[in-house]
PDB file of C-alpha atoms and ligand atoms in Angstrom:
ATOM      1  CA  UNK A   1       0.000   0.000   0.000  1.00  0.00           C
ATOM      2  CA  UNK A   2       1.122   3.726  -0.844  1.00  0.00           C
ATOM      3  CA  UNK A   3       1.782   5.855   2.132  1.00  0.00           C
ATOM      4  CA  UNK A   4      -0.433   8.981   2.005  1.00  0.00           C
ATOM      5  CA  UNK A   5       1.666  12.160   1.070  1.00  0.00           C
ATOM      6  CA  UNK A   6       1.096  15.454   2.697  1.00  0.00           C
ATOM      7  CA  UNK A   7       2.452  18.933   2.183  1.00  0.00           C
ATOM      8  CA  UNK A   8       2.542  22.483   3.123  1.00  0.00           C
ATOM      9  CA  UNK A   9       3.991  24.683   1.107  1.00  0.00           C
ATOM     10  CA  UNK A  10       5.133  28.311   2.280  1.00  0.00           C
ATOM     11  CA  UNK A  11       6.065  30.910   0.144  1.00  0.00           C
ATOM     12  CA  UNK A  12       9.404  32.819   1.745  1.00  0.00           C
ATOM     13  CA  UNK A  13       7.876  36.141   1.119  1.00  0.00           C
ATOM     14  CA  UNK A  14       6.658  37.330   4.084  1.00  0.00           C
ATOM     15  CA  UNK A  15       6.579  35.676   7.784  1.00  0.00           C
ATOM     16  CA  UNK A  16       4.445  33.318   8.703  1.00  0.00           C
ATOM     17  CA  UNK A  17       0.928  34.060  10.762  1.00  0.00           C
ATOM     18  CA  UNK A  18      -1.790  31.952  12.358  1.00  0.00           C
ATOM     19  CA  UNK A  19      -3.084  31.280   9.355  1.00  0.00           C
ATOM     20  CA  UNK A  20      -0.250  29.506   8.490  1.00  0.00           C
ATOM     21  CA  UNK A  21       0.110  27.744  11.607  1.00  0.00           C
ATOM     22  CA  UNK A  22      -3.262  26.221  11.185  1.00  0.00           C
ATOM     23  CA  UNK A  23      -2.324  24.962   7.719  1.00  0.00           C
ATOM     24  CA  UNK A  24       1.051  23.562   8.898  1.00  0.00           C
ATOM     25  CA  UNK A  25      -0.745  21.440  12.093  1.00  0.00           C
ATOM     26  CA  UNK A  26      -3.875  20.441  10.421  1.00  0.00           C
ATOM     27  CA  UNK A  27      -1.453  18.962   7.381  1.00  0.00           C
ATOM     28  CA  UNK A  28       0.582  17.681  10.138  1.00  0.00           C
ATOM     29  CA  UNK A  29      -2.564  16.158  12.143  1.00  0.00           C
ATOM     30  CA  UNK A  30      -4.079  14.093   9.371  1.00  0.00           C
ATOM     31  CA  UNK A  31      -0.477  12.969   7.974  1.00  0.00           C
ATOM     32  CA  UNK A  32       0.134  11.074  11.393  1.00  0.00           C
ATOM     33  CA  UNK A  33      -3.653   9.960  12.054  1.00  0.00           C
ATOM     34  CA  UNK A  34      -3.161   8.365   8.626  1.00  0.00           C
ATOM     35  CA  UNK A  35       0.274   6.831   9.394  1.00  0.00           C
ATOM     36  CA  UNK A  36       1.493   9.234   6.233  1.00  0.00           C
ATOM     37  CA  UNK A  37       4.271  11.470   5.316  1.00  0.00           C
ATOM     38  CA  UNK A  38       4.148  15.365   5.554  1.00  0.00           C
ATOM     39  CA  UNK A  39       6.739  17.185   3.118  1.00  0.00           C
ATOM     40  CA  UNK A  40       7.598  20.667   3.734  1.00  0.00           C
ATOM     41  CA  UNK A  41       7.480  22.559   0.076  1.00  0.00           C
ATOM     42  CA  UNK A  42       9.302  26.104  -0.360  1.00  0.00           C
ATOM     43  CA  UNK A  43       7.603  27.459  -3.251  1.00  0.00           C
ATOM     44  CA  UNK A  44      10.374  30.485  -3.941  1.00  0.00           C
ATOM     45  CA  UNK A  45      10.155  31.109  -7.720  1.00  0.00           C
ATOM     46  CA  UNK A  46       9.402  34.555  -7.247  1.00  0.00           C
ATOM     47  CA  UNK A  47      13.196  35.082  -6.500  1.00  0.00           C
ATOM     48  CA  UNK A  48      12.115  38.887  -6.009  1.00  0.00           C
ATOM     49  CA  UNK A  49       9.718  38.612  -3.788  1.00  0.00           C
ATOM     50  CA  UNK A  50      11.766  35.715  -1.643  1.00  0.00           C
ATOM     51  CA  UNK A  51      14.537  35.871   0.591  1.00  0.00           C
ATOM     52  CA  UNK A  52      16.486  33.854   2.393  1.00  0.00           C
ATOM     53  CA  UNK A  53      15.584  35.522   5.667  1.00  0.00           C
ATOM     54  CA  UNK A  54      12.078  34.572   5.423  1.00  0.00           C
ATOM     55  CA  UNK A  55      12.812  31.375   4.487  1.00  0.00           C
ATOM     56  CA  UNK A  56      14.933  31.045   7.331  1.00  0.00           C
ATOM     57  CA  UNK A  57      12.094  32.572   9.519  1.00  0.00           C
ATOM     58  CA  UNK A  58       9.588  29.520   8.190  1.00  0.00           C
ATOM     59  CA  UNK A  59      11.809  27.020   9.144  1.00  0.00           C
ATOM     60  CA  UNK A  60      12.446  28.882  12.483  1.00  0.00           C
ATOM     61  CA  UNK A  61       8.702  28.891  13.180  1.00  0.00           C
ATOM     62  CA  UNK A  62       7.573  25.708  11.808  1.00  0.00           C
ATOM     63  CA  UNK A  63      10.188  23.978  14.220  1.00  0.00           C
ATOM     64  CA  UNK A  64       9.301  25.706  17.073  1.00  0.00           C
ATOM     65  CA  UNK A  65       6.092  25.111  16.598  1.00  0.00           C
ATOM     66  CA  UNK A  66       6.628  21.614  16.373  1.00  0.00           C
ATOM     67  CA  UNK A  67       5.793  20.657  12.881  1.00  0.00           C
ATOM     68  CA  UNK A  68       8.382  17.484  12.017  1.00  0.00           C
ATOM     69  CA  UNK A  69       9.021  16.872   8.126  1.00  0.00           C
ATOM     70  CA  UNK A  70      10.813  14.838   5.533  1.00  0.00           C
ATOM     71  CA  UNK A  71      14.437  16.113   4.335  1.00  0.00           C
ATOM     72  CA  UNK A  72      15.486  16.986   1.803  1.00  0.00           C
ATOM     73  CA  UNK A  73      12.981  19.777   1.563  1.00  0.00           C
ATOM     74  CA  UNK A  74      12.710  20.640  -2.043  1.00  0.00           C
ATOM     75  CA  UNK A  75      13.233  24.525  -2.640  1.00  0.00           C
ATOM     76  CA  UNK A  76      11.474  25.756  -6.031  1.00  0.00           C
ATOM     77  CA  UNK A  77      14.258  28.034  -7.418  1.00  0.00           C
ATOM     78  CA  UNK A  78      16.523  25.074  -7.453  1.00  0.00           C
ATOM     79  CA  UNK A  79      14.647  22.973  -9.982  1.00  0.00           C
ATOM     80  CA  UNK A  80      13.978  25.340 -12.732  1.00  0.00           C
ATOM     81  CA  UNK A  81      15.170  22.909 -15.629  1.00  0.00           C
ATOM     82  CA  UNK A  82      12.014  20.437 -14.422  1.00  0.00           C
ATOM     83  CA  UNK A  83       9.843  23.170 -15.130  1.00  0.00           C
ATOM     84  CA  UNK A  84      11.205  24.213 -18.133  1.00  0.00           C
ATOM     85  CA  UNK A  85      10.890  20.899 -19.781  1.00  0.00           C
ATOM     86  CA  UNK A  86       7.443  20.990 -18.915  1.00  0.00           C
ATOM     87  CA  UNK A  87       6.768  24.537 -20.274  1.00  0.00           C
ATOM     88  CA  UNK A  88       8.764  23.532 -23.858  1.00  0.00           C
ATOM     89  CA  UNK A  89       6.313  20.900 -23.771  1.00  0.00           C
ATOM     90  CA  UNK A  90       3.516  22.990 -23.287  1.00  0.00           C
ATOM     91  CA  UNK A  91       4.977  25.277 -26.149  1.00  0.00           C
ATOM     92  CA  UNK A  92       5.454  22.251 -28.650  1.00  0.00           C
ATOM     93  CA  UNK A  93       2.579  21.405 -27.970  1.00  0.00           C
ATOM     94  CA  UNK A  94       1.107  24.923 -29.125  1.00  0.00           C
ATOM     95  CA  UNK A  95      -0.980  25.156 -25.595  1.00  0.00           C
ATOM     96  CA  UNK A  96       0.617  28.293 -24.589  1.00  0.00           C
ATOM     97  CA  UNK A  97       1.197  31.180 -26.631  1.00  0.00           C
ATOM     98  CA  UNK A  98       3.654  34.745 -25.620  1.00  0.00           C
ATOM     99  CA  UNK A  99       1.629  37.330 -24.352  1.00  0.00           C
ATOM    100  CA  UNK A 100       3.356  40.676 -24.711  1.00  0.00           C
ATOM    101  CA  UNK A 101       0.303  43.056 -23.507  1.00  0.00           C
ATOM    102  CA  UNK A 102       1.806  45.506 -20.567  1.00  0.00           C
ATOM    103  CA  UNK A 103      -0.651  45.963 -17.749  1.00  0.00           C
ATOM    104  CA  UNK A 104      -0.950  49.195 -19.042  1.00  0.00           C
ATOM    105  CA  UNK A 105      -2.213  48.239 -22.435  1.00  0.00           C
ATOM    106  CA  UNK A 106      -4.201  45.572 -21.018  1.00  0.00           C
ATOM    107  CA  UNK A 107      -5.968  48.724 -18.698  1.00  0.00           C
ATOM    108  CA  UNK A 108      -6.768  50.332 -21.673  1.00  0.00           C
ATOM    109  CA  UNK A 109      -7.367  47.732 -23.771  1.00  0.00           C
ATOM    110  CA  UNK A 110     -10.845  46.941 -21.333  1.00  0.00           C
ATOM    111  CA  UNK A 111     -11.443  50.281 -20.285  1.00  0.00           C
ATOM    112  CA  UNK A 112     -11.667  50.937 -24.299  1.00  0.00           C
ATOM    113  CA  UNK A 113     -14.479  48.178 -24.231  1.00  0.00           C
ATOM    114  CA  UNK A 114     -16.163  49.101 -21.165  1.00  0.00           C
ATOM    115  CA  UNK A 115     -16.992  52.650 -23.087  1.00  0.00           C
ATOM    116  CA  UNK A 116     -18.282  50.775 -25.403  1.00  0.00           C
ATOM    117  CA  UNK A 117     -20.911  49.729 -22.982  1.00  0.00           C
ATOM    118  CA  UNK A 118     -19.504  45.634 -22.683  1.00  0.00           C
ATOM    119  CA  UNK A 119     -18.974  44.562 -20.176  1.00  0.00           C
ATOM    120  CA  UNK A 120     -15.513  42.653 -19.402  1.00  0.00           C
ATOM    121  CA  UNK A 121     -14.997  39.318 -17.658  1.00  0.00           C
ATOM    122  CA  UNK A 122     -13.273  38.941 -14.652  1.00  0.00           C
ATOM    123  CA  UNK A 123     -11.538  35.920 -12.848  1.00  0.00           C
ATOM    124  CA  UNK A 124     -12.434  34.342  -9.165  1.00  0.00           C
ATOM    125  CA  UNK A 125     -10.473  36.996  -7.243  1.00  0.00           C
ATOM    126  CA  UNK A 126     -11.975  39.817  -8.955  1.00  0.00           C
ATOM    127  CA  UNK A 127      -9.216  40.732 -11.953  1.00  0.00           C
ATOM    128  CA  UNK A 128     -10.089  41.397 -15.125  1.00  0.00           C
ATOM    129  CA  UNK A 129      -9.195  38.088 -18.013  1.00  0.00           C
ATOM    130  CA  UNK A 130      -6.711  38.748 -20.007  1.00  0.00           C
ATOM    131  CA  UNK A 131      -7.792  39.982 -23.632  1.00  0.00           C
ATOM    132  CA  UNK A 132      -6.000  37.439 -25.497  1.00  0.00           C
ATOM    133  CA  UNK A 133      -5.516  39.778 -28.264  1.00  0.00           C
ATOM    134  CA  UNK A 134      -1.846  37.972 -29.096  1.00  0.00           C
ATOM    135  CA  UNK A 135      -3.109  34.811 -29.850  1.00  0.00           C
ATOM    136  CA  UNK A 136      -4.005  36.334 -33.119  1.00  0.00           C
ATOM    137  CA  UNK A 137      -0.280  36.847 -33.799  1.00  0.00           C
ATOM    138  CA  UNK A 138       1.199  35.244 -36.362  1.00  0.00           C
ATOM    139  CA  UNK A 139       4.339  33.564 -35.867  1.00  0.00           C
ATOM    140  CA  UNK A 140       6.242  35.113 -37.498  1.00  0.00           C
ATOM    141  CA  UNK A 141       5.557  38.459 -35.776  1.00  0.00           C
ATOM    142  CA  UNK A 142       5.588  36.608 -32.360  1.00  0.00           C
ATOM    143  CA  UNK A 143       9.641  35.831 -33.309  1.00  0.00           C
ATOM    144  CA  UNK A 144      10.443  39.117 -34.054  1.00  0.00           C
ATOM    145  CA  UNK A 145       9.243  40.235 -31.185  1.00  0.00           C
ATOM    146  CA  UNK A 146      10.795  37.593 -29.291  1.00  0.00           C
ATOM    147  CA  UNK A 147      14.439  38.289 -30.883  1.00  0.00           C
ATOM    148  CA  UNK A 148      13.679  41.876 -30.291  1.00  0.00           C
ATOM    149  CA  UNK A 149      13.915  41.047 -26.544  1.00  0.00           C
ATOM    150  CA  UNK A 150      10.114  42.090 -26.363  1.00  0.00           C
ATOM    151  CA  UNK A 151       8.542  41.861 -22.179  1.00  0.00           C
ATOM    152  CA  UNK A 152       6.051  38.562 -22.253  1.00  0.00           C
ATOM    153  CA  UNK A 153       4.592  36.297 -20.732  1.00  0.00           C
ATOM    154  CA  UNK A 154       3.624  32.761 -21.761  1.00  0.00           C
ATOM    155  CA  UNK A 155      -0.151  32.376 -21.437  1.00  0.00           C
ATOM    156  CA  UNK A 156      -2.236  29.150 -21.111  1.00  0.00           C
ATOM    157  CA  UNK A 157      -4.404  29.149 -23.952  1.00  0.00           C
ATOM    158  CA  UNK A 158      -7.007  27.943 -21.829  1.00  0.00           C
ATOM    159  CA  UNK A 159      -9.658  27.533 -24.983  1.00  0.00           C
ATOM    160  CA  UNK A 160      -7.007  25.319 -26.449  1.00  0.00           C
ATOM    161  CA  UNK A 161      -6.399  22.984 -23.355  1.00  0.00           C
ATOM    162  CA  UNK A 162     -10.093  22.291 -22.747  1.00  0.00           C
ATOM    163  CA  UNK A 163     -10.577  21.097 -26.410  1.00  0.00           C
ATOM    164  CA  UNK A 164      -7.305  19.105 -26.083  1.00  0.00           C
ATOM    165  CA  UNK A 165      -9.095  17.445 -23.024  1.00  0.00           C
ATOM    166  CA  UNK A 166     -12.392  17.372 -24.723  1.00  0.00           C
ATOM    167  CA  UNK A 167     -14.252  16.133 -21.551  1.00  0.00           C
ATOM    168  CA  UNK A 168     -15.485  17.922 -17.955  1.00  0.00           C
ATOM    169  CA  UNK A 169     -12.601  17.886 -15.593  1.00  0.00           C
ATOM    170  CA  UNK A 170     -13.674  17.452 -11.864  1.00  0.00           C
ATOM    171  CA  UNK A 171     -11.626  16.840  -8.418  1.00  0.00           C
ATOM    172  CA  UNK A 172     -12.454  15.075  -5.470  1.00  0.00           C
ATOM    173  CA  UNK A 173     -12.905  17.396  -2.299  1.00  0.00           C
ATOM    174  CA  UNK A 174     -13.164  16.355   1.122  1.00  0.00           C
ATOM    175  CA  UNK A 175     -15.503  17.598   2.964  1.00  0.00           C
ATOM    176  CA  UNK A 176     -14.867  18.519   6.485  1.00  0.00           C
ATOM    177  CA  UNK A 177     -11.586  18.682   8.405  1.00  0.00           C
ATOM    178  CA  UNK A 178     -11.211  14.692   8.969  1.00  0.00           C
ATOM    179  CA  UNK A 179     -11.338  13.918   6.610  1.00  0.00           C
ATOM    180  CA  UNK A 180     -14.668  11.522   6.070  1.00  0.00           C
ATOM    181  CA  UNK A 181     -15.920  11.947   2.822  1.00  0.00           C
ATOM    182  CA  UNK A 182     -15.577  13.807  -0.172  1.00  0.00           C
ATOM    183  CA  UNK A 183     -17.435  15.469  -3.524  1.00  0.00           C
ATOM    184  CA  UNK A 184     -16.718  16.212  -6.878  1.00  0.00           C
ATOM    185  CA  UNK A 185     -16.282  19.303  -7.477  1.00  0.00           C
ATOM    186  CA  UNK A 186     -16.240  21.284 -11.103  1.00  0.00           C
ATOM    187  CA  UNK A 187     -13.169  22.506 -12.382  1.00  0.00           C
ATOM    188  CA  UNK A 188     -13.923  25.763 -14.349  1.00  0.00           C
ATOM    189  CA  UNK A 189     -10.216  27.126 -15.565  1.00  0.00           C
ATOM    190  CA  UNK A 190     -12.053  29.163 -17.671  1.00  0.00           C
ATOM    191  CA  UNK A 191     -13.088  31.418 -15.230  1.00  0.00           C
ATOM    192  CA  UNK A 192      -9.556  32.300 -15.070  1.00  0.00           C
ATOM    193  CA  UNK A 193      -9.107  33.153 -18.638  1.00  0.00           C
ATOM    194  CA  UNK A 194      -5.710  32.993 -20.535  1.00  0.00           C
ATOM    195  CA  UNK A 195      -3.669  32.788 -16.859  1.00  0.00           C
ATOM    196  CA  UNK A 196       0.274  32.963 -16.805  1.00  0.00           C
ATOM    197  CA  UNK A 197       2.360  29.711 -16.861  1.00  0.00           C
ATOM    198  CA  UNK A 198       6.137  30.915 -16.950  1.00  0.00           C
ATOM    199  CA  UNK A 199       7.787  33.994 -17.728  1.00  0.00           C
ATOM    200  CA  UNK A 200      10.638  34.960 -20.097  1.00  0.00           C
ATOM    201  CA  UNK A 201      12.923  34.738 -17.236  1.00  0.00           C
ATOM    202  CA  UNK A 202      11.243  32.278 -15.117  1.00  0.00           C
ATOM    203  CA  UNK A 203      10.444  29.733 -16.812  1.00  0.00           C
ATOM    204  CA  UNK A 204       7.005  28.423 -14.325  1.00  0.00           C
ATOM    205  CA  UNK A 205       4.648  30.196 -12.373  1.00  0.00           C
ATOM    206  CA  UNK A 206       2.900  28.919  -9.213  1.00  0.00           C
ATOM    207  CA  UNK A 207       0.306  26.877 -11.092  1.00  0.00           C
ATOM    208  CA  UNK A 208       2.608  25.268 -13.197  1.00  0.00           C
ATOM    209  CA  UNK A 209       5.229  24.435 -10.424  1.00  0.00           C
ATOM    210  CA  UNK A 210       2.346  23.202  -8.103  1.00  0.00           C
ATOM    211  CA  UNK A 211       1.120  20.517 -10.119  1.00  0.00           C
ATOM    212  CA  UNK A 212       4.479  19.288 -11.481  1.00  0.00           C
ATOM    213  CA  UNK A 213       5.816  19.413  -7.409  1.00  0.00           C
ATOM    214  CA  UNK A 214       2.787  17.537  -6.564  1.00  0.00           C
ATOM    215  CA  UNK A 215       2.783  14.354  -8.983  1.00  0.00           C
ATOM    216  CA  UNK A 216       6.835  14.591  -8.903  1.00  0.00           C
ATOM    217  CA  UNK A 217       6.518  14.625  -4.949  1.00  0.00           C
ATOM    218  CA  UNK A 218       3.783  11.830  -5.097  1.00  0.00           C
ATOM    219  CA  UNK A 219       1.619  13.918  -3.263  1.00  0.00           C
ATOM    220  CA  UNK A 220      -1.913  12.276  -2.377  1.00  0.00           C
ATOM    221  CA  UNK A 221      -3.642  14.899  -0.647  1.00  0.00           C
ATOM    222  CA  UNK A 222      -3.158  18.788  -0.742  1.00  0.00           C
ATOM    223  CA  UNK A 223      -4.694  20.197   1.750  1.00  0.00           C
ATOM    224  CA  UNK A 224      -4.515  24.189   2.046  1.00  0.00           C
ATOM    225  CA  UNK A 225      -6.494  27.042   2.502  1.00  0.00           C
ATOM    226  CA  UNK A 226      -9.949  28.089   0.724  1.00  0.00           C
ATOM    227  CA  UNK A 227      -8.219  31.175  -0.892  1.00  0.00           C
ATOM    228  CA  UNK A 228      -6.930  28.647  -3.142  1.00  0.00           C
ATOM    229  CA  UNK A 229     -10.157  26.839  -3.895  1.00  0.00           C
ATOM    230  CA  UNK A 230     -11.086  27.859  -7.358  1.00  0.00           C
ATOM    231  CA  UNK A 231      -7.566  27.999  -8.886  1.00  0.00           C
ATOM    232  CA  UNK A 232      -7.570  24.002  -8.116  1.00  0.00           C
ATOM    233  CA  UNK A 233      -9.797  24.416 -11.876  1.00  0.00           C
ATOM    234  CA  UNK A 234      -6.977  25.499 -13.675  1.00  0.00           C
ATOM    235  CA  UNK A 235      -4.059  23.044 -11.952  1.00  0.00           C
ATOM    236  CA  UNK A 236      -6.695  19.878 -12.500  1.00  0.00           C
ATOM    237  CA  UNK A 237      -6.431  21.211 -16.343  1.00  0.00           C
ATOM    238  CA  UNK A 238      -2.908  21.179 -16.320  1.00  0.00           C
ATOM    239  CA  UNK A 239      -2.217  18.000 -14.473  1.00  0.00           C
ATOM    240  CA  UNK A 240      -4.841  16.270 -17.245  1.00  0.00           C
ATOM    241  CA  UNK A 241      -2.758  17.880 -19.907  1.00  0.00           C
ATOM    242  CA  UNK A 242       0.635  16.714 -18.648  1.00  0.00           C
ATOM    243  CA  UNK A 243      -1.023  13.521 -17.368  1.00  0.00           C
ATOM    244  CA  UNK A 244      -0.063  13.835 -14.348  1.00  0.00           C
ATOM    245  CA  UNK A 245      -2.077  12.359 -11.044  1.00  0.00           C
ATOM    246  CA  UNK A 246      -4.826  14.036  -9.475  1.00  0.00           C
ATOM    247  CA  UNK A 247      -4.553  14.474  -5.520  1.00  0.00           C
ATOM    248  CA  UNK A 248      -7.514  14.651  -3.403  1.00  0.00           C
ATOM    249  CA  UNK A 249      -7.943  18.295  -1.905  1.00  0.00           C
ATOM    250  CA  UNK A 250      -9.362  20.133   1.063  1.00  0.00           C
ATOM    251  CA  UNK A 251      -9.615  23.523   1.074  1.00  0.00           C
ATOM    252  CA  UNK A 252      -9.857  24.574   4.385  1.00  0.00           C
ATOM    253  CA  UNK A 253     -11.280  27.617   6.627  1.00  0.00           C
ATOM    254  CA  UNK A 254      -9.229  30.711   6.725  1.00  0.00           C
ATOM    255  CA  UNK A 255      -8.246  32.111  10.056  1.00  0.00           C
ATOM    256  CA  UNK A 256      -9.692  35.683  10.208  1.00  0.00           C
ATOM    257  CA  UNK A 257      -7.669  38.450  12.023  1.00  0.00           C
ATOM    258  CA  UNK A 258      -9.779  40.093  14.553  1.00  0.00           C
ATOM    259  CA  UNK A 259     -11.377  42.328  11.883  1.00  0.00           C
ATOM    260  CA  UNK A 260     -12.515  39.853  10.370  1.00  0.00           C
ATOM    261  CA  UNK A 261     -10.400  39.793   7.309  1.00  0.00           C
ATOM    262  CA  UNK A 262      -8.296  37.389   6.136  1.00  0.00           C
ATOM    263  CA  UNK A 263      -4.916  37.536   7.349  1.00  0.00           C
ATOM    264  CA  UNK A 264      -1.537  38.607   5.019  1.00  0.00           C
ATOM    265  CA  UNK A 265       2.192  38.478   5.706  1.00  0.00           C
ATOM    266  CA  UNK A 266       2.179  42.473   6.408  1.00  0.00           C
ATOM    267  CA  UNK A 267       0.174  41.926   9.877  1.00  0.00           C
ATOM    268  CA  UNK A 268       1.498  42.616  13.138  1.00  0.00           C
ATOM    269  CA  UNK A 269       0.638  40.865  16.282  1.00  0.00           C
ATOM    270  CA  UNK A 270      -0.727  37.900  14.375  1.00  0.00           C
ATOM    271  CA  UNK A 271       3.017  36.724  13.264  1.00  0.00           C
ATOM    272  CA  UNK A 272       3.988  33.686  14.572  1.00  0.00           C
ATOM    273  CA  UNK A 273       7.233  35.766  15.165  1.00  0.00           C
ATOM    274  CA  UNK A 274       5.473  38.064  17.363  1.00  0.00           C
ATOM    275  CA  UNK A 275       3.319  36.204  19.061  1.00  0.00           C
ATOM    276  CA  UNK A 276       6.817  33.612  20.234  1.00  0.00           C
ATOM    277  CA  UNK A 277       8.667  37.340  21.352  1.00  0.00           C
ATOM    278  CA  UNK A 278       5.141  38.076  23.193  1.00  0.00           C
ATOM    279  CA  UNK A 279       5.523  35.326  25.367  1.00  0.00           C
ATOM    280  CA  UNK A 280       3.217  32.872  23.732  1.00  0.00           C
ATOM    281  CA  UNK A 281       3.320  28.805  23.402  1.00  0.00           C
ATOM    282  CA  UNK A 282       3.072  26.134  20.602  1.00  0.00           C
ATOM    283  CA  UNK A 283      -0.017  25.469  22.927  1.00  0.00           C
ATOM    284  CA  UNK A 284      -1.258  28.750  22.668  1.00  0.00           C
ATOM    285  CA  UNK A 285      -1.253  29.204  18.581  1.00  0.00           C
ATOM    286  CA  UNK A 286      -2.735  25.709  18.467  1.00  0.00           C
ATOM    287  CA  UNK A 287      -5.648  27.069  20.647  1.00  0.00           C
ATOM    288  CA  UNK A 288      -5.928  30.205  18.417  1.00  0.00           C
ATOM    289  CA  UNK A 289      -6.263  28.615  15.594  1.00  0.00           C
ATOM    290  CA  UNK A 290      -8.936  26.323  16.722  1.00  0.00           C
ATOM    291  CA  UNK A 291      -6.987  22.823  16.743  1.00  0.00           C
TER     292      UNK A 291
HETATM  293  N1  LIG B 301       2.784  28.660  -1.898  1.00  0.00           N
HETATM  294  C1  LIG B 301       1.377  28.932  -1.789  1.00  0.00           C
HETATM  295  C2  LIG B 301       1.161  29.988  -0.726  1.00  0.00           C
HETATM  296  O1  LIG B 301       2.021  30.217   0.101  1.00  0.00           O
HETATM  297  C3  LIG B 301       0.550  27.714  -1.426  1.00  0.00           C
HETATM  298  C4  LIG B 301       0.482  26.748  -2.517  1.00  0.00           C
HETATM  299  C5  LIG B 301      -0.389  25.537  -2.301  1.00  0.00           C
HETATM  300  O2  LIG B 301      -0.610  25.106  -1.155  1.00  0.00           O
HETATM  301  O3  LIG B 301      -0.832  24.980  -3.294  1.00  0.00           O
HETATM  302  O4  LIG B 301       0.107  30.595  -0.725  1.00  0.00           O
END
């Protein structure tokens, strides 16, 4: 029998809150009730945005909280080659195409329509899809640009991928926090539009790394927070594409700071940081968090 695979996987670009915390020991609670494995994941691709102080902060707060994980712990930014095999795959494969609109044309580019009086999609969290106006390049422009050392990004062509799937894609969610029984839920990348797989100098982005860390890792069960509930659409249509394994997911509740917003890594006395140089216990954050 397969061992069930956990994982949390921090992003070193902030410090870590409660809401972290309750990630961490929920992943680390139904690893051991299950007799599994829990991997610790740092997802630093976004080698601007990461440092190594914050990284070194997560692993200072993880072990004091008392989370225990496998080693090696594999670190994003040093396994760009996997995901650039996987992207020249992708672009073989003609399911990405270079997007070279600027946030500033793309601004203008709806604003132009909304005069008009249409009205212009936007994606779970509220930002508006990209217009997809470059797909209509042709090829030979695209290389020009290219050579011309041109700013792009490469974009899912999301239209593409679901015809290249042909069928409904769906994942299996459990349910409540032990676990008991799960649902299928629909995957809808299209609600995300044309969304970003690598960059010209990076060659992933989260979505893509995600789902080739989690079949590469063997990962059987992903369990992180609700935030992260919809773009599960668009990784179940890239893990089909790459035929990859599906995990089973639960997207659990976010802890709320006391205004009743969701917590982010520029919040004060909700650190784990703080709260250790307050005075407070591993016993304490468990309690806070409701575990
Ligand atoms: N690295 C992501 C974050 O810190 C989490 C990714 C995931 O759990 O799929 O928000």
């Amino acid at each position: 029998m397969t061992l069930l695979t956990f994982r949390f996987a921090p992003s070193p670009n902030g410090e870590l809150h409660l809401g972290h915390a309750y990630s961490a020991l929920l992943n680390q609670q139904l690893a051991r009730a299950a007799g599994g494995r829990l991997l610790l994941r740092i997802e630093n691709i976004d080698t601007t945005r990461c440092t190594p102080e914050f990284e070194a902060g997560i692993f200072r707060d993880l072990e004091w909280l008392g989370l225990e994980w496998e080693r090696p712990v594999r670190r994003q930014a040093g396994h760009f080659a996997d995901y650039q095999a996987v992207l020249d795959r992708l672009i073989r494969e003609e399911l990405v195409y270079p997007a070279f609109m600027s946030r500033g044309e793309i601004r203008a580019f709806i604003a132009d329509s909304e005069k008009r009086g249409r009205g212009w999609p936007r994606d779970p969290d509220g930002v508006p899809l990209y217009p997809a106006a470059d797909k209509a390049l042709p090829i030979s422009e695209r290389n020009r640009r290219i050579a011309d050392n041109a700013p792009f990004a490469w974009r899912l062509d999301v239209e593409a991928a679901r015809s290249r799937i042909g069928t409904d894609l769906s994942w299996r969610e459990f349910t409540d926090e032990t676990l008991s029984a799960t649902r299928h839920v629909e995957a809808r990348p299209q609600d995300w539009g044309d969304v970003i797989l690598a960059r010209r100098d990076i060659p992933t982005s989260y979505h893509l790394a995600v789902v080739v860390d989690d079949a590469l890792q063997g990962v059987s069960h992903v369990v992180r927070g609700r935030d992260l509930y919809s773009a599960t659409g668009i990784q179940r249509l890239l893990q089909e594409l790459l035929g990859l394994g599906q995990p089973d997911y639960f997207h659990h509740r976010l802890v709320l700071g006391p205004d009743g917003r969701k917590l982010s890594k520029s919040f004060g006395d909700t650190g784990l940081a703080a709260l250790r140089q307050a005075g407070a216990s591993p016993e304490d954050v468990r309690r806070l968090v409701g575990l």
